[in-house]
Amino acid sequence: MDIANLSKIVDEAALNATAIEQLSLTQSFTEKEAYNIQAASIERRYSRGERLIGLKLGFTSRLKMQQMGVHDMIWGRLTNTMLLEEGDNLVMDKFIHPRAEPEICFLVKKKIDRPISLLEAGQYIEAVSAAIEIIDSRYQNFKFSLEDVIADNCSSAGVVLGKWHPANTPIDNLGMILAVDQKPVHIASSAAILGNPLRSIPAAARLAVQYGQEINPGDIILAGAATPAVYVQKGQYVQARVERLGNVGIKIT
Ligand code: OOG
Ligand code: MG
């Protein structure tokens, strides 16, 4: 198992928007090694001038785990080139087979460098928003093992952030809708995300400490999708609508 080589394979697949075979079909590697491949692939992005803007959690809701056939929470890194603003277009040609999912995003207020409890989580948060996450597995047919998807930075490809709301906005049971061309496609409660999306903060803290990743003020944390993800197509307008937090949308071109 050659970490440098495998990280190059997943990184170049993302860079060139070209699907690859699952690494696990020909390589045997553990979850821990998969995170090492992910870290090395992110180092390649840093060396091209990208910078970390935060972390994302994945498979924090049962519907997502079921959709993808996996059994555990995962985390990945978000960089500045993944950030899309409302009003930007998502250009299909830059992706392999992008999917959109509705999320809740947190803005970090204080450095998180130790495990924290759910009760403490609020103190570390500056603001909260609705978000769309764009995931784009680099693997053919969006098929992967847990180790594969971790090595591939958890399919991270894009984030569209809505308007920030105060950190004390209640978020434990909000209606969340993924709408395509103004038609709701998936509907869920934010409670589907770990029982309460705020739990993604202690979860991210635990994982970040475990893997030696800093979480700094100004970083964002995506809590994980409440619903399954949908493939997007040219010409569509995709929206996440979150009760209290408002709507955020992106045009696919
Ligand atoms: C992995 C990413 C999962 C989420 O919110 O659960 C994720 C994938 O489904 O390709 O981002
Ligand atoms: Mg997600």
mmCIF file of C-alpha atoms and ligand atoms in Angstrom:
data_model
loop_
_atom_site.group_PDB
_atom_site.id
_atom_site.type_symbol
_atom_site.label_atom_id
_atom_site.label_comp_id
_atom_site.label_asym_id
_atom_site.label_seq_id
_atom_site.Cartn_x
_atom_site.Cartn_y
_atom_site.Cartn_z
ATOM 1 C CA MET A 1 0.000 0.000 0.000
ATOM 2 C CA ASP A 2 1.595 3.207 -1.230
ATOM 3 C CA ILE A 3 -0.076 6.218 0.407
ATOM 4 C CA ALA A 4 1.589 8.788 -1.851
ATOM 5 C CA ASN A 5 0.513 6.943 -4.979
ATOM 6 C CA LEU A 6 -3.070 6.331 -3.832
ATOM 7 C CA SER A 7 -3.463 9.961 -2.752
ATOM 8 C CA LYS A 8 -2.253 11.015 -6.202
ATOM 9 C CA ILE A 9 -4.845 8.752 -7.846
ATOM 10 C CA VAL A 10 -7.812 10.207 -5.919
ATOM 11 C CA ASP A 11 -6.500 13.774 -6.197
ATOM 12 C CA GLU A 12 -5.973 13.577 -9.962
ATOM 13 C CA ALA A 13 -9.391 11.980 -10.439
ATOM 14 C CA ALA A 14 -10.926 15.041 -8.743
ATOM 15 C CA LEU A 15 -8.682 17.470 -10.594
ATOM 16 C CA ASN A 16 -9.455 15.970 -13.988
ATOM 17 C CA ALA A 17 -13.107 15.084 -13.197
ATOM 18 C CA THR A 18 -12.489 11.520 -14.294
ATOM 19 C CA ALA A 19 -13.949 8.488 -12.515
ATOM 20 C CA ILE A 20 -11.615 5.804 -11.175
ATOM 21 C CA GLU A 21 -12.007 2.217 -10.059
ATOM 22 C CA GLN A 22 -12.534 1.668 -6.327
ATOM 23 C CA LEU A 23 -9.118 1.544 -4.657
ATOM 24 C CA SER A 24 -10.284 -1.330 -2.440
ATOM 25 C CA LEU A 25 -10.695 -3.620 -5.469
ATOM 26 C CA THR A 26 -6.942 -3.847 -5.851
ATOM 27 C CA GLN A 27 -5.543 -2.553 -2.540
ATOM 28 C CA SER A 28 -6.124 -3.562 1.010
ATOM 29 C CA PHE A 29 -6.075 -0.730 3.520
ATOM 30 C CA THR A 30 -7.577 0.036 6.910
ATOM 31 C CA GLU A 31 -9.813 2.933 7.910
ATOM 32 C CA LYS A 32 -6.825 4.600 9.570
ATOM 33 C CA GLU A 33 -4.749 4.220 6.390
ATOM 34 C CA ALA A 34 -7.679 5.617 4.401
ATOM 35 C CA TYR A 35 -7.515 8.797 6.514
ATOM 36 C CA ASN A 36 -3.776 8.960 5.806
ATOM 37 C CA ILE A 37 -4.520 8.772 2.062
ATOM 38 C CA GLN A 38 -7.107 11.549 2.482
ATOM 39 C CA ALA A 39 -4.628 13.728 4.426
ATOM 40 C CA ALA A 40 -1.967 13.213 1.740
ATOM 41 C CA SER A 41 -4.439 14.087 -1.026
ATOM 42 C CA ILE A 42 -5.315 17.326 0.812
ATOM 43 C CA GLU A 43 -1.589 18.120 1.144
ATOM 44 C CA ARG A 44 -1.468 17.977 -2.662
ATOM 45 C CA ARG A 45 -4.273 20.555 -2.794
ATOM 46 C CA TYR A 46 -2.400 22.781 -0.284
ATOM 47 C CA SER A 47 0.699 22.601 -2.464
ATOM 48 C CA ARG A 48 -1.407 23.985 -5.332
ATOM 49 C CA GLY A 49 -2.383 26.950 -3.138
ATOM 50 C CA GLU A 50 -5.716 25.744 -1.758
ATOM 51 C CA ARG A 51 -6.480 26.325 1.909
ATOM 52 C CA LEU A 52 -8.635 24.574 4.467
ATOM 53 C CA ILE A 53 -11.995 26.233 5.183
ATOM 54 C CA GLY A 54 -13.418 23.578 7.478
ATOM 55 C CA LEU A 55 -14.593 20.031 7.966
ATOM 56 C CA LYS A 56 -17.586 17.967 6.974
ATOM 57 C CA LEU A 57 -19.173 14.989 8.603
ATOM 58 C CA GLY A 58 -20.816 12.280 6.548
ATOM 59 C CA PHE A 59 -23.248 9.450 7.199
ATOM 60 C CA THR A 60 -24.658 11.158 10.279
ATOM 61 C CA SER A 61 -28.220 10.236 9.261
ATOM 62 C CA ARG A 62 -29.667 6.768 8.792
ATOM 63 C CA LEU A 63 -31.108 7.595 5.355
ATOM 64 C CA LYS A 64 -27.658 8.528 4.029
ATOM 65 C CA MET A 65 -26.059 5.406 5.478
ATOM 66 C CA GLN A 66 -28.762 3.277 3.901
ATOM 67 C CA GLN A 67 -28.494 5.028 0.531
ATOM 68 C CA MET A 68 -24.756 4.387 0.345
ATOM 69 C CA GLY A 69 -24.669 1.003 2.117
ATOM 70 C CA VAL A 70 -22.208 1.964 4.849
ATOM 71 C CA HIS A 71 -22.325 1.736 8.626
ATOM 72 C CA ASP A 72 -20.187 4.454 10.173
ATOM 73 C CA MET A 73 -19.710 8.208 10.448
ATOM 74 C CA ILE A 74 -16.907 9.696 8.338
ATOM 75 C CA TRP A 75 -15.233 13.111 8.094
ATOM 76 C CA GLY A 76 -13.499 15.035 5.367
ATOM 77 C CA ARG A 77 -11.808 18.345 4.677
ATOM 78 C CA LEU A 78 -13.231 21.325 2.785
ATOM 79 C CA THR A 79 -11.007 23.735 0.878
ATOM 80 C CA ASN A 80 -11.609 27.209 -0.533
ATOM 81 C CA THR A 81 -11.980 25.996 -4.116
ATOM 82 C CA MET A 82 -15.064 24.004 -3.054
ATOM 83 C CA LEU A 83 -16.932 27.059 -1.803
ATOM 84 C CA LEU A 84 -19.724 28.359 -4.032
ATOM 85 C CA GLU A 85 -21.716 31.491 -3.348
ATOM 86 C CA GLU A 86 -25.413 31.785 -3.853
ATOM 87 C CA GLY A 87 -25.801 33.183 -7.379
ATOM 88 C CA ASP A 88 -22.756 31.246 -8.620
ATOM 89 C CA ASN A 89 -23.310 28.474 -11.118
ATOM 90 C CA LEU A 90 -22.247 24.904 -10.583
ATOM 91 C CA VAL A 91 -20.459 24.001 -13.785
ATOM 92 C CA MET A 92 -21.166 20.327 -14.534
ATOM 93 C CA ASP A 93 -17.995 19.891 -16.611
ATOM 94 C CA LYS A 94 -15.844 20.336 -13.497
ATOM 95 C CA PHE A 95 -17.470 17.310 -11.839
ATOM 96 C CA ILE A 96 -17.891 13.619 -12.580
ATOM 97 C CA HIS A 97 -21.464 12.870 -11.439
ATOM 98 C CA PRO A 98 -22.341 15.496 -8.823
ATOM 99 C CA ARG A 99 -25.112 15.024 -6.312
ATOM 100 C CA ALA A 100 -26.692 17.615 -4.007
ATOM 101 C CA GLU A 101 -27.873 17.199 -0.429
ATOM 102 C CA PRO A 102 -29.415 19.566 2.117
ATOM 103 C CA GLU A 103 -27.265 20.340 5.132
ATOM 104 C CA ILE A 104 -26.825 22.541 8.167
ATOM 105 C CA CYS A 105 -23.530 24.388 8.502
ATOM 106 C CA PHE A 106 -21.847 25.890 11.565
ATOM 107 C CA LEU A 107 -19.338 28.728 11.740
ATOM 108 C CA VAL A 108 -16.719 28.109 14.428
ATOM 109 C CA LYS A 109 -16.107 30.881 16.994
ATOM 110 C CA LYS A 110 -13.333 29.431 19.180
ATOM 111 C CA LYS A 111 -10.478 27.054 18.509
ATOM 112 C CA ILE A 112 -11.535 23.447 19.185
ATOM 113 C CA ASP A 113 -8.536 21.431 20.336
ATOM 114 C CA ARG A 114 -10.047 18.973 22.792
ATOM 115 C CA PRO A 115 -13.102 16.727 22.995
ATOM 116 C CA ILE A 116 -16.174 18.751 23.992
ATOM 117 C CA SER A 117 -19.654 17.831 25.186
ATOM 118 C CA LEU A 118 -22.982 18.658 23.550
ATOM 119 C CA LEU A 119 -23.650 21.132 26.369
ATOM 120 C CA GLU A 120 -20.428 23.018 25.611
ATOM 121 C CA ALA A 121 -20.898 22.942 21.828
ATOM 122 C CA GLY A 122 -22.891 26.203 21.669
ATOM 123 C CA GLN A 123 -19.952 28.196 23.088
ATOM 124 C CA TYR A 124 -17.796 27.203 20.117
ATOM 125 C CA ILE A 125 -20.295 28.321 17.487
ATOM 126 C CA GLU A 126 -20.585 31.802 15.993
ATOM 127 C CA ALA A 127 -23.476 31.176 13.580
ATOM 128 C CA VAL A 128 -25.507 28.561 11.736
ATOM 129 C CA SER A 129 -26.849 28.385 8.183
ATOM 130 C CA ALA A 130 -28.660 26.242 5.663
ATOM 131 C CA ALA A 131 -26.323 24.739 3.065
ATOM 132 C CA ILE A 132 -26.195 22.549 0.015
ATOM 133 C CA GLU A 133 -23.367 20.092 -0.109
ATOM 134 C CA ILE A 134 -22.223 18.932 -3.536
ATOM 135 C CA ILE A 135 -20.713 15.481 -3.361
ATOM 136 C CA ASP A 136 -18.939 13.910 -6.322
ATOM 137 C CA SER A 137 -17.467 10.516 -5.590
ATOM 138 C CA ARG A 138 -14.424 9.973 -7.715
ATOM 139 C CA TYR A 139 -15.386 6.283 -7.969
ATOM 140 C CA GLN A 140 -17.274 4.866 -10.932
ATOM 141 C CA ASN A 141 -21.041 4.675 -10.363
ATOM 142 C CA PHE A 142 -20.664 6.399 -6.961
ATOM 143 C CA LYS A 143 -19.885 2.954 -5.496
ATOM 144 C CA PHE A 144 -17.395 2.554 -2.653
ATOM 145 C CA SER A 145 -16.489 0.854 0.607
ATOM 146 C CA LEU A 146 -16.177 2.925 3.785
ATOM 147 C CA GLU A 147 -12.364 2.932 3.360
ATOM 148 C CA ASP A 148 -12.670 3.990 -0.296
ATOM 149 C CA VAL A 149 -14.893 6.973 0.449
ATOM 150 C CA ILE A 150 -12.671 8.136 3.341
ATOM 151 C CA ALA A 151 -9.598 8.007 1.076
ATOM 152 C CA ASP A 152 -11.561 10.063 -1.473
ATOM 153 C CA ASN A 153 -12.090 12.861 1.098
ATOM 154 C CA CYS A 154 -15.664 11.682 1.631
ATOM 155 C CA SER A 155 -16.745 12.708 -1.890
ATOM 156 C CA SER A 156 -16.335 16.409 -0.944
ATOM 157 C CA ALA A 157 -16.685 18.646 -3.977
ATOM 158 C CA GLY A 158 -18.727 21.766 -3.202
ATOM 159 C CA VAL A 159 -20.567 23.762 -0.549
ATOM 160 C CA VAL A 160 -23.135 26.504 -1.020
ATOM 161 C CA LEU A 161 -23.805 28.461 2.167
ATOM 162 C CA GLY A 162 -26.999 30.300 3.029
ATOM 163 C CA LYS A 163 -27.324 33.352 5.251
ATOM 164 C CA TRP A 164 -25.790 33.081 8.723
ATOM 165 C CA HIS A 165 -28.184 33.005 11.687
ATOM 166 C CA PRO A 166 -27.399 33.441 15.390
ATOM 167 C CA ALA A 167 -25.810 30.439 17.072
ATOM 168 C CA ASN A 168 -28.701 30.149 19.521
ATOM 169 C CA THR A 169 -31.280 29.520 16.763
ATOM 170 C CA PRO A 170 -33.057 26.277 17.723
ATOM 171 C CA ILE A 171 -32.063 23.672 15.126
ATOM 172 C CA ASP A 172 -32.898 20.321 16.691
ATOM 173 C CA ASN A 173 -36.143 19.725 14.788
ATOM 174 C CA LEU A 174 -36.329 21.809 11.628
ATOM 175 C CA GLY A 175 -38.040 20.829 8.394
ATOM 176 C CA MET A 176 -35.422 20.373 5.658
ATOM 177 C CA ILE A 177 -36.277 20.116 1.980
ATOM 178 C CA LEU A 178 -34.181 19.464 -1.078
ATOM 179 C CA ALA A 179 -36.006 21.072 -3.996
ATOM 180 C CA VAL A 180 -35.182 20.791 -7.691
ATOM 181 C CA ASP A 181 -36.746 23.400 -9.972
ATOM 182 C CA GLN A 182 -38.956 24.451 -7.042
ATOM 183 C CA LYS A 183 -40.304 20.907 -6.512
ATOM 184 C CA PRO A 184 -39.522 19.175 -3.203
ATOM 185 C CA VAL A 185 -37.624 15.939 -3.868
ATOM 186 C CA HIS A 186 -36.634 14.916 -0.333
ATOM 187 C CA ILE A 187 -38.035 16.057 2.982
ATOM 188 C CA ALA A 188 -36.637 15.331 6.433
ATOM 189 C CA SER A 189 -36.249 16.754 9.909
ATOM 190 C CA SER A 190 -32.897 18.053 11.100
ATOM 191 C CA ALA A 191 -33.401 15.587 13.974
ATOM 192 C CA ALA A 192 -32.372 12.905 11.435
ATOM 193 C CA ILE A 193 -28.804 14.250 11.831
ATOM 194 C CA LEU A 194 -27.490 12.518 14.967
ATOM 195 C CA GLY A 195 -30.768 13.275 16.769
ATOM 196 C CA ASN A 196 -29.694 16.950 16.768
ATOM 197 C CA PRO A 197 -27.268 18.498 14.242
ATOM 198 C CA LEU A 198 -25.466 20.295 17.081
ATOM 199 C CA ARG A 199 -24.053 16.851 17.970
ATOM 200 C CA SER A 200 -21.882 17.215 14.873
ATOM 201 C CA ILE A 201 -19.752 19.686 16.866
ATOM 202 C CA PRO A 202 -18.675 17.261 19.627
ATOM 203 C CA ALA A 203 -18.376 14.579 16.923
ATOM 204 C CA ALA A 204 -16.096 16.775 14.799
ATOM 205 C CA ALA A 205 -14.085 17.729 17.906
ATOM 206 C CA ARG A 206 -13.540 14.078 18.804
ATOM 207 C CA LEU A 207 -12.463 13.134 15.272
ATOM 208 C CA ALA A 208 -10.276 16.201 14.808
ATOM 209 C CA VAL A 209 -8.420 15.486 18.062
ATOM 210 C CA GLN A 210 -8.093 11.810 17.141
ATOM 211 C CA TYR A 211 -6.571 12.627 13.740
ATOM 212 C CA GLY A 212 -4.563 15.714 14.755
ATOM 213 C CA GLN A 213 -6.629 18.144 12.678
ATOM 214 C CA GLU A 214 -7.054 21.688 14.040
ATOM 215 C CA ILE A 215 -10.446 23.395 14.048
ATOM 216 C CA ASN A 216 -9.966 27.163 14.072
ATOM 217 C CA PRO A 217 -12.180 30.245 14.419
ATOM 218 C CA GLY A 218 -13.768 31.013 11.049
ATOM 219 C CA ASP A 219 -13.779 27.372 9.960
ATOM 220 C CA ILE A 220 -17.075 25.819 8.908
ATOM 221 C CA ILE A 221 -18.451 22.430 9.940
ATOM 222 C CA LEU A 222 -21.046 20.645 7.822
ATOM 223 C CA ALA A 223 -23.230 18.416 9.985
ATOM 224 C CA GLY A 224 -24.063 15.815 7.320
ATOM 225 C CA ALA A 225 -27.101 15.401 5.104
ATOM 226 C CA ALA A 226 -30.550 14.755 6.513
ATOM 227 C CA THR A 227 -31.810 13.117 3.308
ATOM 228 C CA PRO A 228 -30.386 11.002 0.494
ATOM 229 C CA ALA A 229 -28.466 12.967 -2.161
ATOM 230 C CA VAL A 230 -29.811 13.544 -5.686
ATOM 231 C CA TYR A 231 -27.925 13.616 -8.967
ATOM 232 C CA VAL A 232 -28.067 17.086 -10.497
ATOM 233 C CA GLN A 233 -28.400 17.965 -14.159
ATOM 234 C CA LYS A 234 -27.573 20.904 -16.399
ATOM 235 C CA GLY A 235 -30.308 23.538 -16.379
ATOM 236 C CA GLN A 236 -31.662 22.699 -12.927
ATOM 237 C CA TYR A 237 -32.015 25.049 -9.989
ATOM 238 C CA VAL A 238 -31.314 23.134 -6.783
ATOM 239 C CA GLN A 239 -32.321 24.453 -3.387
ATOM 240 C CA ALA A 240 -32.008 23.506 0.253
ATOM 241 C CA ARG A 241 -34.890 24.943 2.252
ATOM 242 C CA VAL A 242 -34.498 24.836 5.988
ATOM 243 C CA GLU A 243 -37.150 26.029 8.389
ATOM 244 C CA ARG A 244 -35.929 29.120 10.357
ATOM 245 C CA LEU A 245 -32.630 29.178 8.388
ATOM 246 C CA GLY A 246 -34.129 29.995 4.990
ATOM 247 C CA ASN A 247 -33.339 28.864 1.464
ATOM 248 C CA VAL A 248 -30.092 28.517 -0.424
ATOM 249 C CA GLY A 249 -29.910 27.630 -4.091
ATOM 250 C CA ILE A 250 -27.589 27.079 -7.000
ATOM 251 C CA LYS A 251 -28.034 26.938 -10.737
ATOM 252 C CA ILE A 252 -26.502 23.952 -12.538
ATOM 253 C CA THR A 253 -24.946 24.853 -15.891
HETATM 254 C C1 OOG B 1 -20.155 10.410 1.052
HETATM 255 C C2 OOG B 1 -20.437 11.731 1.698
HETATM 256 C C3 OOG B 1 -21.538 11.658 2.730
HETATM 257 C C4 OOG B 1 -23.161 13.107 4.090
HETATM 258 O O1 OOG B 1 -23.604 14.230 4.296
HETATM 259 O O2 OOG B 1 -23.620 12.108 4.639
HETATM 260 C C5 OOG B 1 -22.012 12.993 3.152
HETATM 261 C C6 OOG B 1 -21.098 10.090 -0.090
HETATM 262 O O3 OOG B 1 -22.296 9.856 0.138
HETATM 263 O O4 OOG B 1 -20.616 10.051 -1.232
HETATM 264 O O5 OOG B 1 -21.520 14.014 2.735
HETATM 265 MG MG MG B 2 -22.794 15.743 3.093
#
